[in-house]
Amino acid sequence: MNYRCMQISDYDAVMKLWQDCEGLSLRDADSLEGIERYLERNPGLSFVALDGARIVGSIMAGHDGKRGYIQHLAVGEKSRGIGVAGELVLRCLSALKSQGIEKSHVHVLKNNEAGRHYWSGRGWIERSEIVMYSFINGDNDNA
Ligand SMILES: CC(C)(COP(=O)(O)OP(=O)(O)OC[C@H]1O[C@@H](n2cnc3c(N)ncnc32)[C@H](O)[C@@H]1OP(=O)(O)O)[C@@H](O)C(=O)NCCC(=O)NCCS
């Protein structure tokens, strides 16, 4: 397995991976333009895993100067259970740390039991005291 930073040219393969993975929520903000903007704003923080030339894993991250935000951790079904996600998370946290970010958050859909099991089994603390609010500042309620 090889790992490298995600590039916008990976978009089609990564989108296919996300679509094939249960538990991920894809929105209009995950369009080619949205992901390109995200990668430009957060250079060096998103990674892909490659089996040969094939992308089998992804993770994206950004930060606001204080906290890191991880999203879209996904590993193709055939490549699961061999530590690909663990390596992607490690690289991501290390890249965030090199930019001064020592605490990160990840949003997981409540009904994604496997995803919740994954994070809580690795020392990530479920924040039951926080409720998230979102506001749509435009016409698009799928942003
Ligand atoms: C969660 C996920 C990223 C784990 O990827 P992975 O490369 O198999 O993970 P690792 O090998 O590093 O760790 C194995 C863990 O994955 C989980 N897992 C989920 N499905 C699995 C499968 N089919 N085979 C093996 N492990 C699986 C287990 O929780 C296991 O943890 P455990 O050892 O505590 O039981 C992957 O199952 C996935 O892409 N799921 C769909 C998308 C998703 O839910 N993402 C997380 C929310 S942001």
PDB file of C-alpha atoms and ligand atoms in Angstrom:
ATOM      1  CA  MET A   1       0.000   0.000   0.000  1.00  0.00           C
ATOM      2  CA  ASN A   2       1.294   3.462  -0.829  1.00  0.00           C
ATOM      3  CA  TYR A   3       0.137   6.766   0.597  1.00  0.00           C
ATOM      4  CA  ARG A   4       0.367  10.297  -0.768  1.00  0.00           C
ATOM      5  CA  CYS A   5      -1.342  13.650  -0.547  1.00  0.00           C
ATOM      6  CA  MET A   6      -4.667  13.840  -2.330  1.00  0.00           C
ATOM      7  CA  GLN A   7      -4.697  15.874  -5.546  1.00  0.00           C
ATOM      8  CA  ILE A   8      -7.672  17.256  -7.385  1.00  0.00           C
ATOM      9  CA  SER A   9      -6.885  14.865 -10.259  1.00  0.00           C
ATOM     10  CA  ASP A  10      -7.860  12.055  -7.835  1.00  0.00           C
ATOM     11  CA  TYR A  11     -11.400  13.423  -7.662  1.00  0.00           C
ATOM     12  CA  ASP A  12     -13.219  10.909  -9.886  1.00  0.00           C
ATOM     13  CA  ALA A  13     -11.600   7.874  -8.228  1.00  0.00           C
ATOM     14  CA  VAL A  14     -12.112   9.245  -4.739  1.00  0.00           C
ATOM     15  CA  MET A  15     -15.738  10.155  -5.426  1.00  0.00           C
ATOM     16  CA  LYS A  16     -16.344   6.610  -6.682  1.00  0.00           C
ATOM     17  CA  LEU A  17     -14.784   5.269  -3.459  1.00  0.00           C
ATOM     18  CA  TRP A  18     -16.994   7.542  -1.323  1.00  0.00           C
ATOM     19  CA  GLN A  19     -20.102   6.531  -3.260  1.00  0.00           C
ATOM     20  CA  ASP A  20     -19.275   2.853  -2.750  1.00  0.00           C
ATOM     21  CA  CYS A  21     -18.712   3.277   1.010  1.00  0.00           C
ATOM     22  CA  GLU A  22     -21.649   3.082   3.377  1.00  0.00           C
ATOM     23  CA  GLY A  23     -21.852   5.641   6.155  1.00  0.00           C
ATOM     24  CA  LEU A  24     -20.535   8.714   4.322  1.00  0.00           C
ATOM     25  CA  SER A  25     -22.754  11.716   3.733  1.00  0.00           C
ATOM     26  CA  LEU A  26     -22.051  13.372   0.366  1.00  0.00           C
ATOM     27  CA  ARG A  27     -23.368  16.862  -0.288  1.00  0.00           C
ATOM     28  CA  ASP A  28     -23.191  19.468  -3.066  1.00  0.00           C
ATOM     29  CA  ALA A  29     -20.089  20.809  -1.293  1.00  0.00           C
ATOM     30  CA  ASP A  30     -18.363  17.584  -2.382  1.00  0.00           C
ATOM     31  CA  SER A  31     -18.554  18.678  -6.037  1.00  0.00           C
ATOM     32  CA  LEU A  32     -15.318  18.932  -8.025  1.00  0.00           C
ATOM     33  CA  GLU A  33     -15.260  22.699  -7.402  1.00  0.00           C
ATOM     34  CA  GLY A  34     -15.961  22.246  -3.692  1.00  0.00           C
ATOM     35  CA  ILE A  35     -13.211  19.678  -3.207  1.00  0.00           C
ATOM     36  CA  GLU A  36     -10.755  21.724  -5.283  1.00  0.00           C
ATOM     37  CA  ARG A  37     -11.411  24.753  -3.056  1.00  0.00           C
ATOM     38  CA  TYR A  38     -11.019  22.603   0.046  1.00  0.00           C
ATOM     39  CA  LEU A  39      -7.669  21.163  -1.090  1.00  0.00           C
ATOM     40  CA  GLU A  40      -6.374  24.622  -2.024  1.00  0.00           C
ATOM     41  CA  ARG A  41      -7.356  26.019   1.387  1.00  0.00           C
ATOM     42  CA  ASN A  42      -5.891  23.063   3.269  1.00  0.00           C
ATOM     43  CA  PRO A  43      -2.750  21.967   1.422  1.00  0.00           C
ATOM     44  CA  GLY A  44      -0.968  18.795   2.566  1.00  0.00           C
ATOM     45  CA  LEU A  45      -3.708  17.630   4.941  1.00  0.00           C
ATOM     46  CA  SER A  46      -5.699  15.178   2.798  1.00  0.00           C
ATOM     47  CA  PHE A  47      -4.379  11.784   1.759  1.00  0.00           C
ATOM     48  CA  VAL A  48      -5.139   8.789  -0.433  1.00  0.00           C
ATOM     49  CA  ALA A  49      -4.054   5.160  -0.113  1.00  0.00           C
ATOM     50  CA  LEU A  50      -3.067   3.360  -3.310  1.00  0.00           C
ATOM     51  CA  ASP A  51      -2.975  -0.347  -4.045  1.00  0.00           C
ATOM     52  CA  GLY A  52      -0.846  -0.214  -7.192  1.00  0.00           C
ATOM     53  CA  ALA A  53      -2.424   2.577  -9.194  1.00  0.00           C
ATOM     54  CA  ARG A  54      -5.862   2.117  -7.638  1.00  0.00           C
ATOM     55  CA  ILE A  55      -7.125   4.482  -4.934  1.00  0.00           C
ATOM     56  CA  VAL A  56      -8.542   2.343  -2.114  1.00  0.00           C
ATOM     57  CA  GLY A  57      -8.604   4.825   0.752  1.00  0.00           C
ATOM     58  CA  SER A  58      -9.028   8.505   1.507  1.00  0.00           C
ATOM     59  CA  ILE A  59      -9.067  11.006   4.322  1.00  0.00           C
ATOM     60  CA  MET A  60      -9.574  14.764   4.199  1.00  0.00           C
ATOM     61  CA  ALA A  61      -8.749  17.367   6.805  1.00  0.00           C
ATOM     62  CA  GLY A  62      -8.677  21.081   7.308  1.00  0.00           C
ATOM     63  CA  HIS A  63      -8.249  23.408  10.280  1.00  0.00           C
ATOM     64  CA  ASP A  64      -9.359  26.814  11.464  1.00  0.00           C
ATOM     65  CA  GLY A  65      -6.100  27.726  13.204  1.00  0.00           C
ATOM     66  CA  LYS A  66      -7.267  26.141  16.460  1.00  0.00           C
ATOM     67  CA  ARG A  67      -8.865  22.758  15.750  1.00  0.00           C
ATOM     68  CA  GLY A  68      -8.559  20.203  13.009  1.00  0.00           C
ATOM     69  CA  TYR A  69     -11.599  18.755  11.248  1.00  0.00           C
ATOM     70  CA  ILE A  70     -11.375  15.331   9.675  1.00  0.00           C
ATOM     71  CA  GLN A  71     -13.798  14.076   7.076  1.00  0.00           C
ATOM     72  CA  HIS A  72     -14.421  11.386   4.515  1.00  0.00           C
ATOM     73  CA  LEU A  73     -12.295   8.639   6.005  1.00  0.00           C
ATOM     74  CA  ALA A  74     -13.089   5.781   3.649  1.00  0.00           C
ATOM     75  CA  VAL A  75     -11.466   2.476   2.757  1.00  0.00           C
ATOM     76  CA  GLY A  76     -12.765   0.222  -0.037  1.00  0.00           C
ATOM     77  CA  GLU A  77     -14.368  -2.974   1.237  1.00  0.00           C
ATOM     78  CA  LYS A  78     -11.647  -5.295  -0.125  1.00  0.00           C
ATOM     79  CA  SER A  79      -8.881  -3.321   1.591  1.00  0.00           C
ATOM     80  CA  ARG A  80     -10.412  -3.142   5.075  1.00  0.00           C
ATOM     81  CA  GLY A  81      -9.080  -4.621   8.283  1.00  0.00           C
ATOM     82  CA  ILE A  82      -5.378  -4.277   7.416  1.00  0.00           C
ATOM     83  CA  GLY A  83      -4.756  -0.863   8.943  1.00  0.00           C
ATOM     84  CA  VAL A  84      -5.254   1.392   5.925  1.00  0.00           C
ATOM     85  CA  ALA A  85      -7.564   3.734   7.857  1.00  0.00           C
ATOM     86  CA  GLY A  86      -5.124   3.739  10.776  1.00  0.00           C
ATOM     87  CA  GLU A  87      -2.283   4.839   8.509  1.00  0.00           C
ATOM     88  CA  LEU A  88      -4.415   7.526   6.851  1.00  0.00           C
ATOM     89  CA  VAL A  89      -5.464   8.931  10.242  1.00  0.00           C
ATOM     90  CA  LEU A  90      -1.855   8.861  11.463  1.00  0.00           C
ATOM     91  CA  ARG A  91      -0.632  10.822   8.436  1.00  0.00           C
ATOM     92  CA  CYS A  92      -3.457  13.289   8.741  1.00  0.00           C
ATOM     93  CA  LEU A  93      -2.893  13.945  12.461  1.00  0.00           C
ATOM     94  CA  SER A  94       0.831  14.242  11.912  1.00  0.00           C
ATOM     95  CA  ALA A  95       0.305  16.799   9.114  1.00  0.00           C
ATOM     96  CA  LEU A  96      -2.115  18.742  11.344  1.00  0.00           C
ATOM     97  CA  LYS A  97       0.383  18.668  14.200  1.00  0.00           C
ATOM     98  CA  SER A  98       3.117  20.024  11.938  1.00  0.00           C
ATOM     99  CA  GLN A  99       0.792  23.002  11.370  1.00  0.00           C
ATOM    100  CA  GLY A 100       0.338  23.490  15.130  1.00  0.00           C
ATOM    101  CA  ILE A 101      -2.993  21.682  15.495  1.00  0.00           C
ATOM    102  CA  GLU A 102      -3.087  19.268  18.405  1.00  0.00           C
ATOM    103  CA  LYS A 103      -6.821  18.648  18.769  1.00  0.00           C
ATOM    104  CA  SER A 104      -9.150  17.498  16.030  1.00  0.00           C
ATOM    105  CA  HIS A 105     -12.799  16.631  15.588  1.00  0.00           C
ATOM    106  CA  VAL A 106     -14.659  14.280  13.286  1.00  0.00           C
ATOM    107  CA  HIS A 107     -18.385  14.273  12.590  1.00  0.00           C
ATOM    108  CA  VAL A 108     -19.909  10.824  12.252  1.00  0.00           C
ATOM    109  CA  LEU A 109     -23.522  10.124  11.326  1.00  0.00           C
ATOM    110  CA  LYS A 110     -25.368   8.856  14.391  1.00  0.00           C
ATOM    111  CA  ASN A 111     -26.581   5.751  12.563  1.00  0.00           C
ATOM    112  CA  ASN A 112     -23.071   4.850  11.319  1.00  0.00           C
ATOM    113  CA  GLU A 113     -22.449   2.212  13.987  1.00  0.00           C
ATOM    114  CA  ALA A 114     -19.273   0.858  12.319  1.00  0.00           C
ATOM    115  CA  GLY A 115     -17.850   4.353  11.960  1.00  0.00           C
ATOM    116  CA  ARG A 116     -18.609   5.193  15.596  1.00  0.00           C
ATOM    117  CA  HIS A 117     -17.073   1.901  16.707  1.00  0.00           C
ATOM    118  CA  TYR A 118     -13.980   2.745  14.662  1.00  0.00           C
ATOM    119  CA  TRP A 119     -13.327   6.145  16.260  1.00  0.00           C
ATOM    120  CA  SER A 120     -14.322   5.264  19.815  1.00  0.00           C
ATOM    121  CA  GLY A 121     -12.113   2.147  19.683  1.00  0.00           C
ATOM    122  CA  ARG A 122      -9.100   4.335  18.958  1.00  0.00           C
ATOM    123  CA  GLY A 123      -9.258   6.826  21.769  1.00  0.00           C
ATOM    124  CA  TRP A 124     -11.569   9.379  20.164  1.00  0.00           C
ATOM    125  CA  ILE A 125     -14.066  10.645  22.712  1.00  0.00           C
ATOM    126  CA  GLU A 126     -17.744  10.848  21.822  1.00  0.00           C
ATOM    127  CA  ARG A 127     -18.984  14.370  22.670  1.00  0.00           C
ATOM    128  CA  SER A 128     -22.479  13.714  23.918  1.00  0.00           C
ATOM    129  CA  GLU A 129     -22.551  17.154  25.615  1.00  0.00           C
ATOM    130  CA  ILE A 130     -22.410  18.994  22.265  1.00  0.00           C
ATOM    131  CA  VAL A 131     -25.265  19.470  19.820  1.00  0.00           C
ATOM    132  CA  MET A 132     -24.353  20.688  16.360  1.00  0.00           C
ATOM    133  CA  TYR A 133     -26.368  23.462  14.688  1.00  0.00           C
ATOM    134  CA  SER A 134     -26.087  24.345  11.006  1.00  0.00           C
ATOM    135  CA  PHE A 135     -27.341  27.382   9.115  1.00  0.00           C
ATOM    136  CA  ILE A 136     -27.824  27.588   5.355  1.00  0.00           C
ATOM    137  CA  ASN A 137     -26.733  31.011   4.184  1.00  0.00           C
ATOM    138  CA  GLY A 138     -28.038  30.697   0.638  1.00  0.00           C
ATOM    139  CA  ASP A 139     -30.620  28.840  -1.434  1.00  0.00           C
ATOM    140  CA  ASN A 140     -29.022  25.430  -1.401  1.00  0.00           C
ATOM    141  CA  ASP A 141     -30.183  23.197   1.452  1.00  0.00           C
ATOM    142  CA  ASN A 142     -27.835  20.417   0.272  1.00  0.00           C
ATOM    143  CA  ALA A 143     -24.632  22.452   0.566  1.00  0.00           C
TER     144      ALA A 143
HETATM  145  C1  LIG B   1     -14.245   2.671   9.123  1.00  0.00           C
HETATM  146  C2  LIG B   1     -13.226   2.335   8.008  1.00  0.00           C
HETATM  147  C3  LIG B   1     -12.623   3.621   7.459  1.00  0.00           C
HETATM  148  C4  LIG B   1     -12.121   1.450   8.609  1.00  0.00           C
HETATM  149  O1  LIG B   1     -11.149   1.179   7.611  1.00  0.00           O
HETATM  150  P1  LIG B   1     -10.032   0.033   7.797  1.00  0.00           P
HETATM  151  O2  LIG B   1      -8.875   0.334   6.912  1.00  0.00           O
HETATM  152  O3  LIG B   1     -10.660  -1.294   7.674  1.00  0.00           O
HETATM  153  O4  LIG B   1      -9.601   0.265   9.303  1.00  0.00           O
HETATM  154  P2  LIG B   1      -8.344  -0.347  10.023  1.00  0.00           P
HETATM  155  O5  LIG B   1      -7.853  -1.572   9.319  1.00  0.00           O
HETATM  156  O6  LIG B   1      -7.356   0.729  10.299  1.00  0.00           O
HETATM  157  O7  LIG B   1      -9.040  -0.774  11.376  1.00  0.00           O
HETATM  158  C5  LIG B   1     -10.025  -1.849  11.373  1.00  0.00           C
HETATM  159  C6  LIG B   1     -11.311  -1.327  11.975  1.00  0.00           C
HETATM  160  O8  LIG B   1     -12.239  -0.992  10.988  1.00  0.00           O
HETATM  161  C7  LIG B   1     -13.561  -1.406  11.338  1.00  0.00           C
HETATM  162  N1  LIG B   1     -14.142  -2.151  10.233  1.00  0.00           N
HETATM  163  C8  LIG B   1     -15.267  -1.768   9.618  1.00  0.00           C
HETATM  164  N2  LIG B   1     -15.551  -2.586   8.623  1.00  0.00           N
HETATM  165  C9  LIG B   1     -14.566  -3.520   8.593  1.00  0.00           C
HETATM  166  C10 LIG B   1     -14.313  -4.650   7.767  1.00  0.00           C
HETATM  167  N3  LIG B   1     -15.147  -4.992   6.761  1.00  0.00           N
HETATM  168  N4  LIG B   1     -13.206  -5.386   7.985  1.00  0.00           N
HETATM  169  C11 LIG B   1     -12.381  -5.048   9.003  1.00  0.00           C
HETATM  170  N5  LIG B   1     -12.570  -3.988   9.804  1.00  0.00           N
HETATM  171  C12 LIG B   1     -13.670  -3.235   9.597  1.00  0.00           C
HETATM  172  C13 LIG B   1     -13.489  -2.149  12.597  1.00  0.00           C
HETATM  173  O9  LIG B   1     -14.052  -1.208  13.519  1.00  0.00           O
HETATM  174  C14 LIG B   1     -12.006  -2.313  12.888  1.00  0.00           C
HETATM  175  O10 LIG B   1     -11.821  -1.882  14.185  1.00  0.00           O
HETATM  176  P3  LIG B   1     -11.637  -2.929  15.399  1.00  0.00           P
HETATM  177  O11 LIG B   1     -10.325  -3.590  15.140  1.00  0.00           O
HETATM  178  O12 LIG B   1     -11.648  -2.020  16.584  1.00  0.00           O
HETATM  179  O13 LIG B   1     -12.811  -3.850  15.346  1.00  0.00           O
HETATM  180  C15 LIG B   1     -13.894   1.560   6.843  1.00  0.00           C
HETATM  181  O14 LIG B   1     -14.595   0.459   7.394  1.00  0.00           O
HETATM  182  C16 LIG B   1     -14.855   2.403   6.015  1.00  0.00           C
HETATM  183  O15 LIG B   1     -14.452   3.015   5.035  1.00  0.00           O
HETATM  184  N6  LIG B   1     -16.150   2.455   6.363  1.00  0.00           N
HETATM  185  C17 LIG B   1     -17.149   3.216   5.606  1.00  0.00           C
HETATM  186  C18 LIG B   1     -16.980   4.732   5.745  1.00  0.00           C
HETATM  187  C19 LIG B   1     -17.015   5.191   7.188  1.00  0.00           C
HETATM  188  O16 LIG B   1     -17.871   4.798   7.956  1.00  0.00           O
HETATM  189  N7  LIG B   1     -16.050   6.050   7.575  1.00  0.00           N
HETATM  190  C20 LIG B   1     -15.928   6.530   8.948  1.00  0.00           C
HETATM  191  C21 LIG B   1     -16.804   7.668   9.215  1.00  0.00           C
HETATM  192  S1  LIG B   1     -16.029   9.232   8.899  1.00  0.00           S
END
